mmCIF file of C-alpha atoms and ligand atoms in Angstrom:
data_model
loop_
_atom_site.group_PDB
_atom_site.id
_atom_site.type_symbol
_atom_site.label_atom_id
_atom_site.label_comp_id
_atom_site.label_asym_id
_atom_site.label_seq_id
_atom_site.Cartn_x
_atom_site.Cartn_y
_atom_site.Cartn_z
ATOM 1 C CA UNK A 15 -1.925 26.407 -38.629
ATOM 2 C CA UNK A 16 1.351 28.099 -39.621
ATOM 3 C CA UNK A 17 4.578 26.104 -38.335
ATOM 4 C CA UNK A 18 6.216 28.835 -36.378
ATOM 5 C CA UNK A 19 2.947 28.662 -34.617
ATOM 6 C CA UNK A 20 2.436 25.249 -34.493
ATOM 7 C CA UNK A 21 6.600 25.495 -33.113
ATOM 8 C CA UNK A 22 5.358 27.927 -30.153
ATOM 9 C CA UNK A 23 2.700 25.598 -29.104
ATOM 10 C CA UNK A 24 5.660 22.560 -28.825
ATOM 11 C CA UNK A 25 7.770 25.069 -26.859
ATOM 12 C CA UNK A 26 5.676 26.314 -23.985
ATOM 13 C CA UNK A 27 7.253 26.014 -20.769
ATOM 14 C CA UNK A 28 6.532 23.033 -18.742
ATOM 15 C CA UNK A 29 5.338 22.757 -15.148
ATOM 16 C CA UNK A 30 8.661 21.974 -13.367
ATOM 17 C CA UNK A 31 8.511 20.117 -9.888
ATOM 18 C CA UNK A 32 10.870 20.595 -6.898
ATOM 19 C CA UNK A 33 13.098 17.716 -8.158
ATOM 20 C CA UNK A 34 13.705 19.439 -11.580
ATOM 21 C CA UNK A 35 11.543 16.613 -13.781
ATOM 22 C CA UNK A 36 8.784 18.721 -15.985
ATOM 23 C CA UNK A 37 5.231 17.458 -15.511
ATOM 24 C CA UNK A 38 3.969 16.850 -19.699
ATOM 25 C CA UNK A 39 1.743 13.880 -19.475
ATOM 26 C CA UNK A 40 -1.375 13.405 -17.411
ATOM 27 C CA UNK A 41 -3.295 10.581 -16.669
ATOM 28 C CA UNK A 42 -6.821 10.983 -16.293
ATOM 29 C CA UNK A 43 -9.985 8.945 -15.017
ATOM 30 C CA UNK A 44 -13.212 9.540 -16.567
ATOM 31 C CA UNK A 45 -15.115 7.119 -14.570
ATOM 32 C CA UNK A 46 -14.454 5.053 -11.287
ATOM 33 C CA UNK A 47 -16.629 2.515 -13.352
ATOM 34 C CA UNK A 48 -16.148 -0.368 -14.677
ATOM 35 C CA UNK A 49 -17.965 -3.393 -16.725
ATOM 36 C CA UNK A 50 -15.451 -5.894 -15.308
ATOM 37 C CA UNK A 51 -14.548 -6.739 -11.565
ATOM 38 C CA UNK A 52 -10.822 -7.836 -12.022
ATOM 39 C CA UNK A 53 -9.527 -9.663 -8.755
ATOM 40 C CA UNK A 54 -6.585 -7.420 -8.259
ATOM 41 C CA UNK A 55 -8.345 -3.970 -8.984
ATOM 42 C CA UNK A 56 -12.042 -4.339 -7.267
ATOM 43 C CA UNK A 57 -13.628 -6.140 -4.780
ATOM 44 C CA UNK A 58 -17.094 -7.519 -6.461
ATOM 45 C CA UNK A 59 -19.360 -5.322 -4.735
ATOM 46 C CA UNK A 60 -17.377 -2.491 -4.982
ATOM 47 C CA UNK A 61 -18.906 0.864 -3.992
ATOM 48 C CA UNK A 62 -18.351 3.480 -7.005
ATOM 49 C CA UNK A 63 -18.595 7.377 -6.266
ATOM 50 C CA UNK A 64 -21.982 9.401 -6.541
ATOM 51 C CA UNK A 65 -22.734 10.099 -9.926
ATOM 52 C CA UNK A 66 -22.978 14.181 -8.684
ATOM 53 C CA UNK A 67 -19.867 14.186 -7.719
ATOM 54 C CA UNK A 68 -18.631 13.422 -11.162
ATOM 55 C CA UNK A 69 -17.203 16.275 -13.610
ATOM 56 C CA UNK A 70 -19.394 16.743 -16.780
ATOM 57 C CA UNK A 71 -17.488 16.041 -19.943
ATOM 58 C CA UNK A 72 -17.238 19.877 -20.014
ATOM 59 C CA UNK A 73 -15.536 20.246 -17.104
ATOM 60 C CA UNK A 74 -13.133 17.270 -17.899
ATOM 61 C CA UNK A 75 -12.399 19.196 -21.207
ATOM 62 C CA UNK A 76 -11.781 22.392 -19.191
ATOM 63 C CA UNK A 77 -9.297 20.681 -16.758
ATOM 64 C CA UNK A 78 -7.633 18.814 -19.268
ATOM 65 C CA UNK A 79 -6.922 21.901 -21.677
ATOM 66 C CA UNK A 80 -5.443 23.984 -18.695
ATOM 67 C CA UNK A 81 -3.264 21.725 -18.155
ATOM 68 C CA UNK A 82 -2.275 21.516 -22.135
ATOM 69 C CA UNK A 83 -2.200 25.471 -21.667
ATOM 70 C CA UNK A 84 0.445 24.614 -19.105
ATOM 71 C CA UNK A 85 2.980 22.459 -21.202
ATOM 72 C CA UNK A 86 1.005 19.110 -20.857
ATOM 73 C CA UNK A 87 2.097 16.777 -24.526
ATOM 74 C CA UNK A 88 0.068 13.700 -23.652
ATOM 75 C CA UNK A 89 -3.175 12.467 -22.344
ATOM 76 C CA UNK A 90 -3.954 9.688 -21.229
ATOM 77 C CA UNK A 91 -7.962 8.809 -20.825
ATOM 78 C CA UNK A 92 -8.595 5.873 -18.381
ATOM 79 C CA UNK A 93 -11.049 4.849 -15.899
ATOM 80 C CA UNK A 94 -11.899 2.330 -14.214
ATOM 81 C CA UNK A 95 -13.211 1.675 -17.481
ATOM 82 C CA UNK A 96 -13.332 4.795 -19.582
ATOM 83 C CA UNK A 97 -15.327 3.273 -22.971
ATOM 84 C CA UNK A 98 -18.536 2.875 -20.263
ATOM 85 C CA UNK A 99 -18.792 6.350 -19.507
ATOM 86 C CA UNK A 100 -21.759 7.868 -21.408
ATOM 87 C CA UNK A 101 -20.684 10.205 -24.448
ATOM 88 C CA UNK A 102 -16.991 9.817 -23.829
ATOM 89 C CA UNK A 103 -16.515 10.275 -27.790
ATOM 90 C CA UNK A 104 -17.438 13.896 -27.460
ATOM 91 C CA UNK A 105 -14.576 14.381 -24.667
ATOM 92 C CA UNK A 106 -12.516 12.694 -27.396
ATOM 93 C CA UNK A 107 -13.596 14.995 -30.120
ATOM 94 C CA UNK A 108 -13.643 18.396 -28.335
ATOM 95 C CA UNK A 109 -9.923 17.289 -27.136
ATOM 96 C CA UNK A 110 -8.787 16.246 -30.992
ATOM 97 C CA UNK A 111 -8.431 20.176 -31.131
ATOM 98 C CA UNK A 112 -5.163 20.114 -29.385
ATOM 99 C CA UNK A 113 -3.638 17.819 -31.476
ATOM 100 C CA UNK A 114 -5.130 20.052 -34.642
ATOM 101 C CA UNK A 115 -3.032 22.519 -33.302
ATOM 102 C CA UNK A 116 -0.145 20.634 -32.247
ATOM 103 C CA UNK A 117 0.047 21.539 -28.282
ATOM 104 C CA UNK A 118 -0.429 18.065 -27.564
ATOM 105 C CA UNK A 119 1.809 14.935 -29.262
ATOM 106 C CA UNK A 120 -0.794 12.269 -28.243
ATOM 107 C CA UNK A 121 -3.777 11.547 -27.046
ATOM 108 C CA UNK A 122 -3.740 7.798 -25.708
ATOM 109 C CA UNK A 123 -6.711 5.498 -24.068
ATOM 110 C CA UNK A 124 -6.055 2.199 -21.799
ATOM 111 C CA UNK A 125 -9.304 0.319 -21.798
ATOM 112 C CA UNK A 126 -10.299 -3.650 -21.092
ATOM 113 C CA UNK A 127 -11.330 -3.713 -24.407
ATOM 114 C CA UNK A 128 -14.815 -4.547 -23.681
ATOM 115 C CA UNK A 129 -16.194 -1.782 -25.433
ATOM 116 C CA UNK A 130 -13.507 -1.451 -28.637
ATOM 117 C CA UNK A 131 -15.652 -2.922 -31.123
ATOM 118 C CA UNK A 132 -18.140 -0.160 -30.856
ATOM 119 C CA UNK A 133 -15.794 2.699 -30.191
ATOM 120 C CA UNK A 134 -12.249 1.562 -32.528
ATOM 121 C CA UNK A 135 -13.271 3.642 -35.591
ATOM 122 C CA UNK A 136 -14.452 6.589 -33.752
ATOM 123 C CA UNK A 137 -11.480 6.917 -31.696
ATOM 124 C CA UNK A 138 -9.053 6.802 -34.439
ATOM 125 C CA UNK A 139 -10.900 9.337 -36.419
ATOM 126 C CA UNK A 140 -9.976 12.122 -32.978
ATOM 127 C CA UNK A 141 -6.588 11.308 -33.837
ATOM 128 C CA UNK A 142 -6.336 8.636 -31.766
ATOM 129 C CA UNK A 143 -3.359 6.555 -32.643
ATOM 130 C CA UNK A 144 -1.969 4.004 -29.983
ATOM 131 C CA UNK A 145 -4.441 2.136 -27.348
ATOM 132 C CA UNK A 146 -3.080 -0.200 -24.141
ATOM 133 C CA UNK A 147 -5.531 -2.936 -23.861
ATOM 134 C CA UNK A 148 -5.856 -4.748 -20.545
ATOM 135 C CA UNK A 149 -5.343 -8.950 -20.948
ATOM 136 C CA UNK A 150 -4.202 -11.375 -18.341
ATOM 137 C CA UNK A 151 -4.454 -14.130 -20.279
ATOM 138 C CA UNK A 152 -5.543 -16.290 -23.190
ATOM 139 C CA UNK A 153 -7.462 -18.416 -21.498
ATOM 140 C CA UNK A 154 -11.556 -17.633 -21.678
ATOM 141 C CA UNK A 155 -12.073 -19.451 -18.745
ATOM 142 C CA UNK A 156 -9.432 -18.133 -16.916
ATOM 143 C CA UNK A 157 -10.205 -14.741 -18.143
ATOM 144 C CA UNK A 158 -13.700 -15.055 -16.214
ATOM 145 C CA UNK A 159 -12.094 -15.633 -13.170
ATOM 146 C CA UNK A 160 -9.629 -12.998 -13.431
ATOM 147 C CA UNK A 161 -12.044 -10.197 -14.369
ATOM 148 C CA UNK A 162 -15.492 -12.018 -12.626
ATOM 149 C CA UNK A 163 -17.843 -10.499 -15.050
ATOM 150 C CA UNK A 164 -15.517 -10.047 -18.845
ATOM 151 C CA UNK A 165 -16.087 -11.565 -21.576
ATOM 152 C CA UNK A 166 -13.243 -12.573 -23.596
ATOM 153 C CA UNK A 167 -14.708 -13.228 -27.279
ATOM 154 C CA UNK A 168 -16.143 -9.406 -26.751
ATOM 155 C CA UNK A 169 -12.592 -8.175 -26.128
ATOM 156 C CA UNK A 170 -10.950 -10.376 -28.663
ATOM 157 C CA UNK A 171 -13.171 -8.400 -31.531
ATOM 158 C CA UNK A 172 -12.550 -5.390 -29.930
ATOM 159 C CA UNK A 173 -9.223 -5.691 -30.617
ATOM 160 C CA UNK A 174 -9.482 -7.143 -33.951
ATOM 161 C CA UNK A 175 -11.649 -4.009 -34.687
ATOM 162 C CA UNK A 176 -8.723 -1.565 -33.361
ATOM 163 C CA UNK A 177 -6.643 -3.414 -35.669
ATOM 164 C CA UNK A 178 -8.472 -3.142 -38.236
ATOM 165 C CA UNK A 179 -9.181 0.726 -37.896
ATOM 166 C CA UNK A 180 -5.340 1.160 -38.091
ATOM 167 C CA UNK A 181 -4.659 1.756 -34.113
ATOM 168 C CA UNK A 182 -0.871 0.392 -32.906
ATOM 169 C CA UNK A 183 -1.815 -1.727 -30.056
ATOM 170 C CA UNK A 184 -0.210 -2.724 -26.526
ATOM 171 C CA UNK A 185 -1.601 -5.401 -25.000
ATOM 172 C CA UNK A 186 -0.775 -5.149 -20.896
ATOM 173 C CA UNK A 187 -0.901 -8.218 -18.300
ATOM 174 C CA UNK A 188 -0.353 -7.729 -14.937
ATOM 175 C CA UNK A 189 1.513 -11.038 -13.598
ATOM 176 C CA UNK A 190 -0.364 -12.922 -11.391
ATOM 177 C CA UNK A 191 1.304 -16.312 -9.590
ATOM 178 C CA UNK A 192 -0.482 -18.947 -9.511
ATOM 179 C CA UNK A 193 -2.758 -17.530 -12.254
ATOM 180 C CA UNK A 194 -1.180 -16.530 -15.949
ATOM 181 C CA UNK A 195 2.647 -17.391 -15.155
ATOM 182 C CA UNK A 196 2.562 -20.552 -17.001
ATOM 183 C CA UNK A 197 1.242 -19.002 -20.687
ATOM 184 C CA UNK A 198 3.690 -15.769 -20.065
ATOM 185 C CA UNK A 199 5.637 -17.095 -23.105
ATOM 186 C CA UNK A 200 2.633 -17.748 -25.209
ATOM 187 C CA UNK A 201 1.370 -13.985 -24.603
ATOM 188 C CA UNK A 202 4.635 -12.985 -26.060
ATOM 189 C CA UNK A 203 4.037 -15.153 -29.163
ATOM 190 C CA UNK A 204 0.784 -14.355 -29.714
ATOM 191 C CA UNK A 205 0.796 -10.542 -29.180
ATOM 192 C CA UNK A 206 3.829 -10.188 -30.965
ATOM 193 C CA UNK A 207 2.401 -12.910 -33.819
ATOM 194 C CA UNK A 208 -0.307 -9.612 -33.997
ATOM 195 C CA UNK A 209 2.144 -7.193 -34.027
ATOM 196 C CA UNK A 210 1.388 -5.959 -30.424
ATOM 197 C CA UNK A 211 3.842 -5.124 -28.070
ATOM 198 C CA UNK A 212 3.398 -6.933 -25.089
ATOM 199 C CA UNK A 213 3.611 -5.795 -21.209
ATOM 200 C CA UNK A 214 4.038 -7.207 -18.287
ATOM 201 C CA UNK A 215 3.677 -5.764 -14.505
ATOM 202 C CA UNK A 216 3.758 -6.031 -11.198
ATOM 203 C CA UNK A 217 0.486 -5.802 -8.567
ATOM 204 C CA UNK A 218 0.816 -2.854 -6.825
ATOM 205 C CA UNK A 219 -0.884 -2.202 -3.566
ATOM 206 C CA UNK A 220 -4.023 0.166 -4.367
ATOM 207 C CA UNK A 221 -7.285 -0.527 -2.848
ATOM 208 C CA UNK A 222 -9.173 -2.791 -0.916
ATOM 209 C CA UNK A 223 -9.578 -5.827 -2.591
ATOM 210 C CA UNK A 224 -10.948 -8.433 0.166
ATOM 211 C CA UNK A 225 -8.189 -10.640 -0.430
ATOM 212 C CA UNK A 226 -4.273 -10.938 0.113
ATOM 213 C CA UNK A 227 -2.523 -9.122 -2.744
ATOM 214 C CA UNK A 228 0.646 -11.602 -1.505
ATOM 215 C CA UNK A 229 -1.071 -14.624 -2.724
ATOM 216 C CA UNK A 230 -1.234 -12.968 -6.462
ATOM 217 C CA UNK A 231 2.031 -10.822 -6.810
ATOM 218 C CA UNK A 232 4.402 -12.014 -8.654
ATOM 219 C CA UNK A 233 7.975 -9.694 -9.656
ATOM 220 C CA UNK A 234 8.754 -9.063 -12.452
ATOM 221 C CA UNK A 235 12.520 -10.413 -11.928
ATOM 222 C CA UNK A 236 10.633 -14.077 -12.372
ATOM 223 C CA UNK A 237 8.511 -13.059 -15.020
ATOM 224 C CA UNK A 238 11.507 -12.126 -16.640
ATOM 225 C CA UNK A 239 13.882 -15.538 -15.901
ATOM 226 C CA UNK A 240 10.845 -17.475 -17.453
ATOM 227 C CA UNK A 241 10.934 -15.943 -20.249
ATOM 228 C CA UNK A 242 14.680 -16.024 -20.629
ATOM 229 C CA UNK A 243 14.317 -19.539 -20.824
ATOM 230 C CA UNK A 244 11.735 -19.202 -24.532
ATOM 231 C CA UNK A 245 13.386 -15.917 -25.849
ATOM 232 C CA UNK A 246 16.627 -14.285 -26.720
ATOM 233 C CA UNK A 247 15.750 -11.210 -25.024
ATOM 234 C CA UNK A 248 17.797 -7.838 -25.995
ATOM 235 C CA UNK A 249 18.327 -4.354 -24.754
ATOM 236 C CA UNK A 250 15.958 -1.918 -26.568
ATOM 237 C CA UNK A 251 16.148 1.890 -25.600
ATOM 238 C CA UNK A 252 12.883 2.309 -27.533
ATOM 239 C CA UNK A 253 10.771 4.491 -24.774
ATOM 240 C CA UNK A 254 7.390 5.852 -24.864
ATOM 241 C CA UNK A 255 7.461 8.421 -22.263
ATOM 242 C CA UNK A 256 5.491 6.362 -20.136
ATOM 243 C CA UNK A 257 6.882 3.723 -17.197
ATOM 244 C CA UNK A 258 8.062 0.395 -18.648
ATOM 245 C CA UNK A 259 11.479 -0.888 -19.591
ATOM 246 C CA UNK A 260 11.450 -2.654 -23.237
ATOM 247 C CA UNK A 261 13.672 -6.075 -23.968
ATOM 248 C CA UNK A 262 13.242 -7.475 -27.755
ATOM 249 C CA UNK A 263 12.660 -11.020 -28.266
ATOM 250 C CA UNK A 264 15.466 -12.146 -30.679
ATOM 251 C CA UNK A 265 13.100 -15.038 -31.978
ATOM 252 C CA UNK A 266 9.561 -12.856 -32.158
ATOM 253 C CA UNK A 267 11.415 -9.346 -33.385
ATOM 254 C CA UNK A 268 8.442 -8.042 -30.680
ATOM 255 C CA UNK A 269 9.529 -5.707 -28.133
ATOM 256 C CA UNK A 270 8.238 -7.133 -24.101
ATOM 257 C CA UNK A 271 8.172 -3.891 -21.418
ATOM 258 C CA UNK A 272 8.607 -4.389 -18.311
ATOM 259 C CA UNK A 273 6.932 -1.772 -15.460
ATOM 260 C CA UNK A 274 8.032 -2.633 -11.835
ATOM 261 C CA UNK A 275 6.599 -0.161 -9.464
ATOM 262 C CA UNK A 276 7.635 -2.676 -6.767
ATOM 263 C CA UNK A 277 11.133 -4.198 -7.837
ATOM 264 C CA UNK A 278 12.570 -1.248 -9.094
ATOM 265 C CA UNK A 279 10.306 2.066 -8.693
ATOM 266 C CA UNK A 280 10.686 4.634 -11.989
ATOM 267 C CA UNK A 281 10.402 7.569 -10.130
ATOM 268 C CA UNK A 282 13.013 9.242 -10.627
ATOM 269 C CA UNK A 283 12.075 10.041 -14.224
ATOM 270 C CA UNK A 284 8.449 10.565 -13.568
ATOM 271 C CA UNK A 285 6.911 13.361 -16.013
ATOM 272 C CA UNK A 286 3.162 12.489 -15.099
ATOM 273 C CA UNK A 287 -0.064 13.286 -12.765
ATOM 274 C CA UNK A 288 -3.029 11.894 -12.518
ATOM 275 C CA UNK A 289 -6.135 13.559 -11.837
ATOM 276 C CA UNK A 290 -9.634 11.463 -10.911
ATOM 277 C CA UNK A 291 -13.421 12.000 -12.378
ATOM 278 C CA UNK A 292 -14.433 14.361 -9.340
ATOM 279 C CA UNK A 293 -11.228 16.594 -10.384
ATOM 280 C CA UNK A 294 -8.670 15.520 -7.610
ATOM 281 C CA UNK A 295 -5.586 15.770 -8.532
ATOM 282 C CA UNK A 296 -3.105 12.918 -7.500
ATOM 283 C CA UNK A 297 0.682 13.919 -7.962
ATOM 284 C CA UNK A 298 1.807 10.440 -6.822
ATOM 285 C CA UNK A 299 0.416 6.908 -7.379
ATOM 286 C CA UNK A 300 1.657 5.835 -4.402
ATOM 287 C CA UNK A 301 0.846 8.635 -2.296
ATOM 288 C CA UNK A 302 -2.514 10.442 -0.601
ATOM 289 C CA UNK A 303 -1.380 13.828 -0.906
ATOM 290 C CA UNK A 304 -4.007 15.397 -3.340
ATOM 291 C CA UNK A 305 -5.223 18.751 -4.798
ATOM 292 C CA UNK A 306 -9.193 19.446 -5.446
ATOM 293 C CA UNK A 307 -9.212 20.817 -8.861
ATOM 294 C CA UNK A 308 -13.031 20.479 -8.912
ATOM 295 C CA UNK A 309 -13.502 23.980 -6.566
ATOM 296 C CA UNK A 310 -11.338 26.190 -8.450
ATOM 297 C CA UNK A 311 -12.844 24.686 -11.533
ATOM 298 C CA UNK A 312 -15.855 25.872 -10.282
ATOM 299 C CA UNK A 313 -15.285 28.826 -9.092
ATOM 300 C CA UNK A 314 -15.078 30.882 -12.173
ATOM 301 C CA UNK A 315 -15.643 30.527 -15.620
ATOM 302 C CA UNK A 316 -11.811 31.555 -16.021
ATOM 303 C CA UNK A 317 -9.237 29.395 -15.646
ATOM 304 C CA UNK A 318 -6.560 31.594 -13.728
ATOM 305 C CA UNK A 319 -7.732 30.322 -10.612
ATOM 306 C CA UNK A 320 -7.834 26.586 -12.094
ATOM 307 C CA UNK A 321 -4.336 26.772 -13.307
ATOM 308 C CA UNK A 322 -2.998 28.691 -10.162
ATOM 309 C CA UNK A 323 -4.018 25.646 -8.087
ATOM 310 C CA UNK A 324 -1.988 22.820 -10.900
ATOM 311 C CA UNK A 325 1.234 25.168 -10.662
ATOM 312 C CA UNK A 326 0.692 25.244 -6.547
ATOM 313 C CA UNK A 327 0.105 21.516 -6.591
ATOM 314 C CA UNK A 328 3.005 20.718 -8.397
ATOM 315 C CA UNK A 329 5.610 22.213 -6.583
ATOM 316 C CA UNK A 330 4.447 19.334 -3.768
ATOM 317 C CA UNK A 331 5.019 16.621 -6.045
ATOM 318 C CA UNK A 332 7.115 13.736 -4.093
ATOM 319 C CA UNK A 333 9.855 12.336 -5.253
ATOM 320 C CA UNK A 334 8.465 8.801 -4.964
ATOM 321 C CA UNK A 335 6.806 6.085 -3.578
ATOM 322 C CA UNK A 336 7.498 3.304 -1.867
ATOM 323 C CA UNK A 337 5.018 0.158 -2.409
ATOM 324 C CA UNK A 338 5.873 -2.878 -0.112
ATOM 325 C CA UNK A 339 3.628 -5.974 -0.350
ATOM 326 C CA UNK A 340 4.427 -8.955 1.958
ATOM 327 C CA UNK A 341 2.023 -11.066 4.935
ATOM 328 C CA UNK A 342 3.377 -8.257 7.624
ATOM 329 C CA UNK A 343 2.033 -5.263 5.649
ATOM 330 C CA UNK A 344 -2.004 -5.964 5.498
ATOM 331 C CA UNK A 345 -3.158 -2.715 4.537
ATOM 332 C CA UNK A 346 -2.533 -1.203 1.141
ATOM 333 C CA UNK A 347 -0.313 1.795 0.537
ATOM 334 C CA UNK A 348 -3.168 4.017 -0.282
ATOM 335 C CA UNK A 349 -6.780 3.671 0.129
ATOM 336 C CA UNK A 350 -7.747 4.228 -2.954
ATOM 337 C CA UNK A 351 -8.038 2.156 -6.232
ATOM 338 C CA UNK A 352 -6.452 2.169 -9.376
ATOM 339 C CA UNK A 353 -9.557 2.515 -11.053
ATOM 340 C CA UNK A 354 -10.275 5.266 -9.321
ATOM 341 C CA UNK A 355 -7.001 7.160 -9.955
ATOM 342 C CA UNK A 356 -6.386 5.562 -13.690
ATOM 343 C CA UNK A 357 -3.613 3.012 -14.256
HETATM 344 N N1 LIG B 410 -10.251 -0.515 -17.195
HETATM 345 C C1 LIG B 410 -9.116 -0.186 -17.967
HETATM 346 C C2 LIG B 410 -8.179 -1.347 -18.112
HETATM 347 O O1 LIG B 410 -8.324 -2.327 -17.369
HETATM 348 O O2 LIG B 410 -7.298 -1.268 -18.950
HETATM 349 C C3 LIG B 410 -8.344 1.026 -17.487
HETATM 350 C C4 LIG B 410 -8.174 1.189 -16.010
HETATM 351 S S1 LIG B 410 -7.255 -0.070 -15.183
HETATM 352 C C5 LIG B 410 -7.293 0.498 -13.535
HETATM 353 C C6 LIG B 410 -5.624 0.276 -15.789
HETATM 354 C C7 LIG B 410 -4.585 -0.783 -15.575
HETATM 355 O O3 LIG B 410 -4.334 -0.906 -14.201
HETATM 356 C C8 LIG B 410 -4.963 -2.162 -16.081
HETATM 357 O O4 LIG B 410 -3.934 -2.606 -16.948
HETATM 358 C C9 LIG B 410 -5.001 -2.997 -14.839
HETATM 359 O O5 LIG B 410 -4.576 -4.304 -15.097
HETATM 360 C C10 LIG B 410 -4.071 -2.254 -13.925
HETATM 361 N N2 LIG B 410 -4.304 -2.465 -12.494
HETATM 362 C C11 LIG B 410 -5.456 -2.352 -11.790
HETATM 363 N N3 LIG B 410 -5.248 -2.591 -10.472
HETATM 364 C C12 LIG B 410 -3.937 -2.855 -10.336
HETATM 365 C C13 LIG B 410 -3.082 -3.159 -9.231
HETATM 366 N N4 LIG B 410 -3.549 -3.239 -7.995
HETATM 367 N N5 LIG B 410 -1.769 -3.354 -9.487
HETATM 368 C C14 LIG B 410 -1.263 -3.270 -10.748
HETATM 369 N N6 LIG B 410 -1.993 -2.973 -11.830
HETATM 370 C C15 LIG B 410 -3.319 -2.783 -11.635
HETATM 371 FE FE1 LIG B 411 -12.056 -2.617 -14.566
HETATM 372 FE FE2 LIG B 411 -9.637 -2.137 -15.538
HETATM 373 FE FE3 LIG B 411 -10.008 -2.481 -12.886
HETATM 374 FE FE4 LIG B 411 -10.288 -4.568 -14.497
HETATM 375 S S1 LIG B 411 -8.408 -3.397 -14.164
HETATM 376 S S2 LIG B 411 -11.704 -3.975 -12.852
HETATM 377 S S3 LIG B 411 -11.107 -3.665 -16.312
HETATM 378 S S4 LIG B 411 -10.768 -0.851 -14.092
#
């Protein structure tokens, strides 16, 4: 591809919202699945959508390249747990093209790492270059109460195998009280001893769970005294277009983000959407108002209608949300899960 080309595809126009912040990154769920039940996301016998209802890998490919058609940079692919969805690689592959022809900066993947062993190679090779990997903690036999059903010397050589097929890694807990605040300093050491960055963040309330989300949440503002008391922690502007705040630890060199949907919401510069495995879009994590992509989709094999819908949808993007989570506020801010809508 010829640069002045390759410098029209960087330059299309972005989908603008109502508050002026261009939509360029989209977040999107290829399954509500999931080979772990982790205590915060799920509730064990969680019911998962009809497998008809589901977009073919086609369809996801369709949706997704509309929206690169319409200024989108960066995808992320999540799930529930996006590595367990049957021939995911090929949504992988067929999307590689966008980066071939520069549209789209990144293409990006946060998975529990369950299935990374099998899958780190492959996903490099579609261009593939940074992962987030879901870990709580250290501990294995903590780690099987946190996630019920994970195995954590299966997700340990999943991410030695990422690291060995050359992907930059982030390794993402959420802080739980009770449950991983007393190794929060040994994460740091040991992600950043791996050359991960490491991040930290808050339970936000998504789903029900079938227990109190106030037992486990934990801010951030404590997460981040306790770990003034092990690390020199400095300003870092380093950004990566996605939620969290960065600190560097003086001592490690490592770089700790911070994302605090709770103590301090990020809406303000919000450039993403998120769009689930039946095709609804979600303009707002925090909010129910949603567009059916899946209709229009359908509709017609051309995507005028498809894209019509995105622009309509965005111009009712909120400005933000507003999570609380205390003992007077039972009921979660949405009905939904994350692992429905994609963390
Ligand atoms: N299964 C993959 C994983 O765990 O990385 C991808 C999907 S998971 C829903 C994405 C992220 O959302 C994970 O880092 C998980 O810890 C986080 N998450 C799930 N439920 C959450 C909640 N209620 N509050 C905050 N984070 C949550
Ligand atoms: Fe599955 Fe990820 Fe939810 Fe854990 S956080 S249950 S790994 S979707």
């Amino acid at each position: 591809m010829s640069n002045s080309t390759t410098d029209k595809l960087k330059t299309r126009p972005a989908l603008i919202d109502p508050f002026g912040r261009a939509i360029t990154y989209i977040r999107v769920s290829v399954t509500d699945r999931c080979d772990f039940r982790c205590v915060y996301c799920m509730s064990e016998d969680m019911t998962f959508l009809p497998k008809r209802d589901l977009l073919s890998l086609e369809e996801l490919d369709r949706l997704c390249s509309s929206f690169v058609n319409l200024g989108t940079r960066k995808i992320r692919i999540t799930g529930g747990e996006p590595l367990v969805r049957r021939n995911i690689m090929t949504l992988f592959q067929s999307l590689s093209r966008h980066l071939d022809s520069g549209a789209l900066e990144e293409i990006t993947v946060t998975t529990n790492g369950s299935q990374l062993a099998k899958y780190a190679r492959d996903l490099y090779a579609c261009g593939v270059r940074r992962i987030n990997v879901s870990l709580d903690t250290l501990n294995e036999a903590k780690f099987r109460t946190i996630t019920r059903w994970g195995d954590f010397n299966k997700v340990m050589e999943g991410i030695d195998a990422a690291q060995a097929a050359g992907l930059s890694i982030k390794i993402n807990a959420v802080a739980l009280k009770g449950v991983n605040d007393n190794e929060l300093a040994d994460m740091v050491r040991w992600a950043h001893g791996r050359g991960f960055d490491m991040t930290f963040i808050e339970v936000m309330p998504l789903g029900e769970i079938g227990e109190d989300r106030s037992d486990q949440y934990m801010p951030l503002t404590e997460v981040r005294s306790i770990l003034n008391n092990e690390f020199t922690l400095e300003a870092s502007d380093y950004q990566t277009g996605g939620p969290a705040r960065y600190l560097t630890a003086a001592e490690t060199g490592g770089r700790i983000g911070f994302i605090t949907p709770m103590t301090h919401n990020f809406c303000e510069t919000c450039n993403r959407v998120r769009i689930t495995c039946t095709g609804t879009l979600y303009m707002c994590l925090g909010k129910d108002d949603a567009a059916d992509l899946r209709a229009p989709l359908r509709a017609s094999e051309s995507n005028d209608l498809l894209e019509a819908t995105i622009r309509d949808a965005i111009t009712r993007k909120p400005k933000g949300h507003d999570f609380v989570i205390d003992r007077n506020t039972s009921r979660p801010a949405v009905s939904r899960h994350m692992s429905m809508t994609g963390g």
